[in-house]
Amino acid sequence: MDSAQNARGEMLASDVILSEKFNAPKFITDFLQNVQSGEEARSLQNLRQTLAARSNSTAETIKDVVFDHYKQFIDTSKEISKLERDIYQLSSLLNEQKNLIENLMEMSGHDKRSSCSTSLYSSSSGVNQQNQQLQIVMQKMDGVASVLNSLGEYERVLLQGQFVLLDADSMLPKHSVYLVLFTNNLLVGHPTPGSVAHQRHPFSVVHNYPIESLALVNVKGVGTVTSDIGTNPSAEQHLVQLLVFPDQMFLRCENGRMKREWLEQMEEAKRRQQEERALVRQATIRARRCNLLSSIANRVPQEQRKKNRNNGQSKIGRAETTDNMTTEENGGDGTGPKGQRPMAANEEDTAWLNELVNELQDVISHRHMDEAVDMLLEWKSCQCKDASLNAKFAAIEKQVVELLTEDIKRPGSLHGSPRTLSQPIQQLIALGRTVYAVELYLRCRSVALRAAARELTISEEPLSYVRQVSGLFVNDILEVCQELSPHRDQLCQVLTWSSRELSVLLSLIRRHVIEVAPTMAVLTHTWRILMSKCAQLVPIGLDLSFEVNRLAAPSLKNALEANFGNILDSIRLRNSEERWTPFSLGTDQNLIRFLEEMSDIGLQIEWAICRPSSPSSSLSPLSPGAYRCALNLAQSGCLFARTALQLSRDLALLNTSPHLHQLSDSLMHSIWTEQLAHLTAGMHKSVVHHCTSRFIVSQVLPLCEKVYELSENGTGILHQLLSTKFPHLLHFQRKPSNTFLSSKSDSSEEVANV
């Protein structure tokens, strides 16, 4: 039996089952050889359970191993990401330091050349590096001497490198090319026929392209697999295309770094050349203008000296001169100085403006709006009399205004900050379109403001939404007023826009907060937040509180009345169910907690605690000894105290509103009248009624009046209300004291004890 079990164990070994020569039918046959007859099913079932258990344990082990490997992979990825970020930061820092050092070296080299220093130390490392670059170019390329001799003083080698020229159709490599990027041109060299790699001039100059006539673009998504590249997909991403109308060349870089450097340097060279040309163009235009003005100004002193010489002659000569001047003023033959000077000036102005038109069209084609606006201002200052020329400039000015308008209206013009619109707005203002520019700017700000308001989420806390949306609108109005403060002629536009945006704000608050039937506290605090935000506009001279009173007060008034109606109905319901029995708290802990809560809101009611009952006394339902841990106050009176105090705090926020002040007064008067009428209607000889009346009249209502800030000298609405409508409750105004309550009084109602 043991030998059979050992044989089965050897058969179930992992090496046997996992071997490549494993045969399942043969395995089952061998397994059943030593099994007794009739035990085959049970043995096979046991085998199945054993294999299933082993399979499950193996699966769990594999899961654990995979999980561990995945965890290690995640940790390794985090470390790699951190290292890549550090390497990127380090490379950026090194590039910045390199550029800074190069700039310092160039500046040092220029200063030393200008001072004509003969010191050996005066040649900076930047100049040495440039000389090395030139020597490399002369060694690599044949026929480059003429190009180098024609370089300007400030032209230098920006970049050079060897590429592989590809066939435009098949993308197969043809031969190597050598490119040298100068400040203003690009040299392309092809291999010298019959040359080898170690030869002195392996390349010859074939093309010399100016920078402005070419473009170097990135090439992506080339799916052809070349024989040189093989199956390496990364090599396909290192292609650039050199566009020189009407030709094009596909070039392959050695790596991605080389490709990125060439794309960046080419773009930087083109940008610098455009900036230099713009500066030269502006200087040329201003020089011509200055020469024109100086030539006109030089004529005036000459005529003045001639006039002085004529004044020094004899009276006859003076008379003749006067006659001549009179003749010239009357028209004459039109050959005098006053006839020649304006004509010459107009001719020179016209010639200069004709050249300015061409320059202006070139500037607009490159979207240089600053220069275009300066040129238009130059035209306006000339006061040209040529109608056709003025028509050309007017058409160009209209085109510039349309382009600036497109820049302002384009989607995303306010991305980043609203100050991105300052440049086109200032350009429109410079062209005399101030009203139009301000209107466009305010319109864009309105669109951005509404988009930002739509992104705000309306949470379960309505006051949070009120703070966010009101802060958004008011801060935007403040920012716009500060930005447009220099343009005081457009204050009416700004005021109209601010009022319109404030109405949008109030409509949002009315729709999402006021009209959804919130609590009284939410309504009053909404009003407080709005008024506090509007107060921020007062220092800049923009008081829009009247708009809040005009637009928000009606809807707020309706919501306040609806909420107050619910509060008044609940008070009436509790009063109708009142039986003037002591307010039982059940346990000492509940009693102490309730006393602390009432003390927190400013009400001291320890004097109203019921006296402990005596075991030998006979108890009646109305006797104070019948209740333990109770107060000689009606439950409706305690609930009214809390409700009235909270209502007073809420309505006190509306005292500053001229539209809601009377409403809040009437609401307070109504709730007080309701409670005092209830005390009057239920008057009878009861300790609970007596204590409740004293509690309401002497503590609750005066505290409400103080919180509501109606009475400053103690003779407010409460005193008038008691004197006119409830005079029989005036004797309850005296506050209860411990001395008064602890003294033995003849009245059976003075049994409340501390």
Tab-separated table of N, CA and C in Angstrom, residues 239-342:
chain	number	residue	atom	x	y	z
A	239	LEU	N	13.767	63.191	-39.139
A	239	LEU	CA	13.749	63.746	-40.481
A	239	LEU	C	13.277	65.192	-40.452
A	240	VAL	N	13.922	66.012	-41.281
A	240	VAL	CA	13.505	67.396	-41.488
A	240	VAL	C	13.414	67.641	-42.981
A	241	GLN	N	12.651	68.663	-43.335
A	241	GLN	CA	12.450	69.011	-44.732
A	241	GLN	C	12.884	70.459	-44.944
A	242	LEU	N	13.803	70.651	-45.880
A	242	LEU	CA	14.285	71.988	-46.224
A	242	LEU	C	13.520	72.464	-47.455
A	243	LEU	N	12.718	73.492	-47.288
A	243	LEU	CA	11.882	74.032	-48.357
A	243	LEU	C	12.533	75.283	-48.909
A	244	VAL	N	12.915	75.218	-50.189
A	244	VAL	CA	13.457	76.369	-50.909
A	244	VAL	C	12.733	76.423	-52.241
A	245	PHE	N	11.828	77.361	-52.359
A	245	PHE	CA	10.975	77.390	-53.547
A	245	PHE	C	11.834	77.492	-54.807
A	246	PRO	N	11.580	76.606	-55.787
A	246	PRO	CA	10.528	75.576	-55.867
A	246	PRO	C	11.031	74.182	-55.464
A	247	ASP	N	12.221	74.084	-54.858
A	247	ASP	CA	12.811	72.788	-54.530
A	247	ASP	C	12.518	72.433	-53.077
A	248	GLN	N	12.810	71.165	-52.768
A	248	GLN	CA	12.693	70.681	-51.404
A	248	GLN	C	13.676	69.535	-51.201
A	249	MET	N	14.153	69.415	-49.972
A	249	MET	CA	15.114	68.367	-49.638
A	249	MET	C	14.695	67.717	-48.325
A	250	PHE	N	14.735	66.383	-48.303
A	250	PHE	CA	14.501	65.625	-47.083
A	250	PHE	C	15.854	65.231	-46.501
A	251	LEU	N	16.077	65.615	-45.267
A	251	LEU	CA	17.342	65.376	-44.605
A	251	LEU	C	17.117	64.555	-43.353
A	252	ARG	N	18.068	63.653	-43.070
A	252	ARG	CA	17.988	62.833	-41.869
A	252	ARG	C	19.115	63.230	-40.914
A	253	CYS	N	18.703	63.523	-39.665
A	253	CYS	CA	19.672	63.913	-38.642
A	253	CYS	C	20.214	62.669	-37.943
A	254	GLU	N	21.316	62.880	-37.234
A	254	GLU	CA	21.912	61.760	-36.500
A	254	GLU	C	21.059	61.363	-35.304
A	255	ASN	N	20.494	62.343	-34.612
A	255	ASN	CA	19.697	62.055	-33.421
A	255	ASN	C	18.668	63.170	-33.236
A	256	GLY	N	17.822	62.985	-32.231
A	256	GLY	CA	16.784	63.976	-31.974
A	256	GLY	C	17.324	65.299	-31.467
A	257	ARG	N	18.436	65.267	-30.749
A	257	ARG	CA	19.018	66.510	-30.244
A	257	ARG	C	19.492	67.400	-31.387
A	258	MET	N	20.127	66.805	-32.362
A	258	MET	CA	20.592	67.573	-33.517
A	258	MET	C	19.418	68.164	-34.289
A	259	LYS	N	18.374	67.387	-34.429
A	259	LYS	CA	17.185	67.869	-35.136
A	259	LYS	C	16.563	69.051	-34.403
A	260	ARG	N	16.438	68.947	-33.088
A	260	ARG	CA	15.836	70.034	-32.310
A	260	ARG	C	16.685	71.310	-32.375
A	261	GLU	N	18.004	71.161	-32.313
A	261	GLU	CA	18.870	72.333	-32.375
A	261	GLU	C	18.736	73.059	-33.703
A	262	TRP	N	18.686	72.312	-34.794
A	262	TRP	CA	18.579	72.958	-36.106
A	262	TRP	C	17.231	73.656	-36.271
A	263	LEU	N	16.162	73.041	-35.825
A	263	LEU	CA	14.854	73.682	-35.935
A	263	LEU	C	14.799	74.962	-35.100
A	264	GLU	N	15.332	74.919	-33.888
A	264	GLU	CA	15.302	76.096	-33.031
A	264	GLU	C	16.201	77.211	-33.556
A	265	GLN	N	17.413	76.859	-33.990
A	265	GLN	CA	18.335	77.880	-34.479
A	265	GLN	C	17.835	78.526	-35.773
A	266	MET	N	17.230	77.734	-36.643
A	266	MET	CA	16.691	78.302	-37.881
A	266	MET	C	15.567	79.284	-37.591
A	267	GLU	N	14.670	78.918	-36.671
A	267	GLU	CA	13.580	79.814	-36.311
A	267	GLU	C	14.110	81.080	-35.632
A	268	GLU	N	15.107	80.918	-34.785
A	268	GLU	CA	15.684	82.082	-34.104
A	268	GLU	C	16.380	83.013	-35.095
A	269	ALA	N	17.089	82.450	-36.078
A	269	ALA	CA	17.754	83.281	-37.081
A	269	ALA	C	16.756	84.068	-37.919
A	270	LYS	N	15.672	83.433	-38.324
A	270	LYS	CA	14.651	84.133	-39.102
A	270	LYS	C	14.003	85.242	-38.271
A	271	ARG	N	13.763	84.970	-37.000
A	271	ARG	CA	13.141	85.987	-36.154
A	271	ARG	C	14.060	87.191	-35.957
A	272	ARG	N	15.333	86.932	-35.729
A	272	ARG	CA	16.266	88.038	-35.560
A	272	ARG	C	16.391	88.870	-36.823
A	273	GLN	N	16.401	88.215	-37.960
A	273	GLN	CA	16.507	88.960	-39.217
A	273	GLN	C	15.285	89.846	-39.432
A	274	GLN	N	14.110	89.343	-39.102
A	274	GLN	CA	12.903	90.166	-39.238
A	274	GLN	C	12.938	91.357	-38.292
A	275	GLU	N	13.408	91.138	-37.070
A	275	GLU	CA	13.495	92.260	-36.135
A	275	GLU	C	14.492	93.315	-36.617
A	276	GLU	N	15.642	92.868	-37.123
A	276	GLU	CA	16.623	93.831	-37.620
A	276	GLU	C	16.075	94.611	-38.811
A	277	ARG	N	15.393	93.940	-39.706
A	277	ARG	CA	14.825	94.643	-40.866
A	277	ARG	C	13.750	95.631	-40.446
A	278	ALA	N	12.964	95.244	-39.425
A	278	ALA	CA	11.948	96.176	-38.946
A	278	ALA	C	12.585	97.422	-38.351
A	279	LEU	N	13.656	97.229	-37.593
A	279	LEU	CA	14.348	98.389	-37.015
A	279	LEU	C	14.963	99.269	-38.099
A	280	VAL	N	15.572	98.632	-39.095
A	280	VAL	CA	16.153	99.412	-40.191
A	280	VAL	C	15.074	100.161	-40.954
A	281	ARG	N	13.942	99.514	-41.192
A	281	ARG	CA	12.858	100.165	-41.919
A	281	ARG	C	12.325	101.361	-41.144
A	282	GLN	N	12.126	101.195	-39.833
A	282	GLN	CA	11.657	102.318	-39.027
A	282	GLN	C	12.667	103.452	-38.998
A	283	ALA	N	13.947	103.105	-38.869
A	283	ALA	CA	14.970	104.153	-38.860
A	283	ALA	C	15.021	104.894	-40.192
A	284	THR	N	14.846	104.150	-41.295
A	284	THR	CA	14.871	104.797	-42.609
A	284	THR	C	13.706	105.761	-42.776
A	285	ILE	N	12.523	105.321	-42.348
A	285	ILE	CA	11.345	106.185	-42.478
A	285	ILE	C	11.492	107.432	-41.623
A	286	ARG	N	11.967	107.261	-40.413
A	286	ARG	CA	12.125	108.429	-39.535
A	286	ARG	C	13.238	109.355	-40.044
A	287	ALA	N	14.294	108.778	-40.628
A	287	ALA	CA	15.365	109.621	-41.167
A	287	ALA	C	14.865	110.454	-42.340
A	288	ARG	N	14.082	109.824	-43.222
A	288	ARG	CA	13.516	110.588	-44.331
A	288	ARG	C	12.601	111.697	-43.833
A	289	ARG	N	11.822	111.362	-42.843
A	289	ARG	CA	10.913	112.373	-42.292
A	289	ARG	C	11.690	113.521	-41.661
A	290	CYS	N	12.752	113.169	-40.915
A	290	CYS	CA	13.561	114.229	-40.295
A	290	CYS	C	14.255	115.090	-41.341
A	291	ASN	N	14.759	114.458	-42.409
A	291	ASN	CA	15.396	115.243	-43.477
A	291	ASN	C	14.402	116.180	-44.135
A	292	LEU	N	13.182	115.705	-44.329
A	292	LEU	CA	12.156	116.546	-44.935
A	292	LEU	C	11.836	117.741	-44.043
A	293	LEU	N	11.669	117.481	-42.750
A	293	LEU	CA	11.345	118.576	-41.837
A	293	LEU	C	12.506	119.560	-41.708
A	294	SER	N	13.746	119.029	-41.704
A	294	SER	CA	14.899	119.941	-41.587
A	294	SER	C	15.074	120.788	-42.829
A	295	SER	N	14.807	120.197	-44.016
A	295	SER	CA	14.928	120.982	-45.247
A	295	SER	C	13.886	122.094	-45.307
A	296	ILE	N	12.690	121.805	-44.786
A	296	ILE	CA	11.651	122.849	-44.753
A	296	ILE	C	12.015	123.922	-43.731
A	297	ALA	N	12.563	123.466	-42.578
A	297	ALA	CA	12.911	124.436	-41.536
A	297	ALA	C	14.070	125.310	-41.948
A	298	ASN	N	14.990	124.792	-42.794
A	298	ASN	CA	16.149	125.603	-43.211
A	298	ASN	C	15.753	126.737	-44.134
A	299	ARG	N	14.629	126.571	-44.838
A	299	ARG	CA	14.205	127.636	-45.751
A	299	ARG	C	13.697	128.858	-45.014
A	300	VAL	N	13.133	128.653	-43.834
A	300	VAL	CA	12.565	129.778	-43.102
A	300	VAL	C	13.622	130.777	-42.647
A	301	PRO	N	14.761	130.368	-42.057
A	301	PRO	CA	15.790	131.379	-41.707
A	301	PRO	C	16.347	132.113	-42.901
A	302	GLN	N	16.516	131.417	-44.042
A	302	GLN	CA	17.020	132.121	-45.224
A	302	GLN	C	16.072	133.228	-45.661
A	303	GLU	N	14.789	132.953	-45.668
A	303	GLU	CA	13.829	133.985	-46.054
A	303	GLU	C	13.782	135.104	-45.032
A	304	GLN	N	13.985	134.712	-43.739
A	304	GLN	CA	13.980	135.741	-42.703
A	304	GLN	C	15.173	136.681	-42.865
A	305	ARG	N	16.366	136.127	-43.181
A	305	ARG	CA	17.541	136.973	-43.393
A	305	ARG	C	17.372	137.865	-44.609
A	306	LYS	N	16.779	137.354	-45.648
A	306	LYS	CA	16.542	138.160	-46.839
A	306	LYS	C	15.591	139.301	-46.552
A	307	LYS	N	14.603	139.010	-45.724
A	307	LYS	CA	13.651	140.059	-45.347
A	307	LYS	C	14.323	141.125	-44.501
A	308	ASN	N	15.232	140.729	-43.619
A	308	ASN	CA	15.954	141.714	-42.795
A	308	ASN	C	16.848	142.597	-43.646
A	309	ARG	N	17.494	141.983	-44.647
A	309	ARG	CA	18.322	142.804	-45.539
A	309	ARG	C	17.473	143.816	-46.291
A	310	ASN	N	16.306	143.405	-46.703
A	310	ASN	CA	15.427	144.344	-47.414
A	310	ASN	C	14.955	145.459	-46.503
A	311	ASN	N	14.741	145.122	-45.209
A	311	ASN	CA	14.327	146.175	-44.271
A	311	ASN	C	15.430	147.193	-44.015
A	312	GLY	N	16.709	146.824	-44.240
A	312	GLY	CA	17.818	147.759	-44.017
A	312	GLY	C	18.074	148.700	-45.182
A	313	GLN	N	17.360	148.574	-46.247
A	313	GLN	CA	17.531	149.449	-47.403
A	313	GLN	C	16.812	150.783	-47.176
A	314	SER	N	16.815	151.588	-48.172
A	314	SER	CA	16.192	152.916	-48.109
A	314	SER	C	14.690	152.813	-48.103
A	315	LYS	N	14.061	153.943	-47.843
A	315	LYS	CA	12.605	153.950	-47.818
A	315	LYS	C	12.016	153.581	-49.163
A	316	ILE	N	12.737	153.989	-50.214
A	316	ILE	CA	12.214	153.642	-51.546
A	316	ILE	C	12.280	152.136	-51.737
A	317	GLY	N	13.466	151.590	-51.282
A	317	GLY	CA	13.587	150.139	-51.399
A	317	GLY	C	12.568	149.418	-50.539
A	318	ARG	N	12.275	150.013	-49.330
A	318	ARG	CA	11.298	149.395	-48.453
A	318	ARG	C	9.920	149.443	-49.089
A	319	ALA	N	9.645	150.585	-49.722
A	319	ALA	CA	8.342	150.703	-50.384
A	319	ALA	C	8.226	149.727	-51.531
A	320	GLU	N	9.366	149.601	-52.283
A	320	GLU	CA	9.329	148.637	-53.389
A	320	GLU	C	9.167	147.204	-52.866
A	321	THR	N	9.860	146.955	-51.746
A	321	THR	CA	9.735	145.621	-51.172
A	321	THR	C	8.311	145.356	-50.703
A	322	THR	N	7.722	146.436	-50.143
A	322	THR	CA	6.342	146.275	-49.678
A	322	THR	C	5.415	146.020	-50.852
A	323	ASP	N	5.680	146.708	-51.940
A	323	ASP	CA	4.844	146.492	-53.128
A	323	ASP	C	5.014	145.075	-53.667
A	324	ASN	N	6.303	144.651	-53.634
A	324	ASN	CA	6.540	143.280	-54.132
A	324	ASN	C	5.846	142.232	-53.251
A	325	MET	N	5.925	142.491	-51.942
A	325	MET	CA	5.267	141.539	-51.032
A	325	MET	C	3.769	141.563	-51.227
A	326	THR	N	3.243	142.757	-51.455
A	326	THR	CA	1.797	142.850	-51.702
A	326	THR	C	1.430	142.105	-52.967
A	327	THR	N	2.312	142.256	-53.974
A	327	THR	CA	2.046	141.560	-55.233
A	327	THR	C	2.079	140.041	-55.035
A	328	GLU	N	3.067	139.628	-54.220
A	328	GLU	CA	3.163	138.180	-53.981
A	328	GLU	C	1.956	137.686	-53.202
A	329	GLU	N	1.505	138.480	-52.201
A	329	GLU	CA	0.355	138.053	-51.436
A	329	GLU	C	-0.899	137.993	-52.290
A	330	ASN	N	-0.956	138.858	-53.272
A	330	ASN	CA	-2.127	138.862	-54.143
A	330	ASN	C	-2.050	137.780	-55.203
A	331	GLY	N	-0.978	137.081	-55.246
A	331	GLY	CA	-0.873	135.996	-56.248
A	331	GLY	C	0.346	136.159	-57.083
A	332	GLY	N	0.497	137.334	-57.781
A	332	GLY	CA	1.656	137.605	-58.621
A	332	GLY	C	1.815	136.558	-59.687
A	333	ASP	N	3.060	136.253	-59.918
A	333	ASP	CA	3.343	135.231	-60.918
A	333	ASP	C	3.624	133.880	-60.281
A	334	GLY	N	3.534	133.830	-58.925
A	334	GLY	CA	3.712	132.533	-58.245
A	334	GLY	C	5.139	132.084	-58.168
A	335	THR	N	6.097	133.017	-58.333
A	335	THR	CA	7.503	132.605	-58.267
A	335	THR	C	8.186	133.058	-57.002
A	336	GLY	N	7.476	133.701	-56.069
A	336	GLY	CA	8.084	134.176	-54.834
A	336	GLY	C	8.353	133.026	-53.884
A	337	PRO	N	9.008	133.320	-52.751
A	337	PRO	CA	9.349	132.268	-51.782
A	337	PRO	C	8.129	131.658	-51.144
A	338	LYS	N	7.128	132.518	-50.830
A	338	LYS	CA	5.942	131.949	-50.185
A	338	LYS	C	5.142	131.072	-51.104
A	339	GLY	N	5.321	131.210	-52.351
A	339	GLY	CA	4.639	130.322	-53.284
A	339	GLY	C	5.424	129.053	-53.535
A	340	GLN	N	6.768	129.169	-53.422
A	340	GLN	CA	7.584	127.988	-53.710
A	340	GLN	C	7.650	127.030	-52.524
A	341	ARG	N	7.731	127.580	-51.256
A	341	ARG	CA	7.964	126.718	-50.098
A	341	ARG	C	6.837	125.728	-49.865
A	342	PRO	N	5.561	126.140	-49.813
A	342	PRO	CA	4.520	125.131	-49.615
A	342	PRO	C	4.457	124.118	-50.738
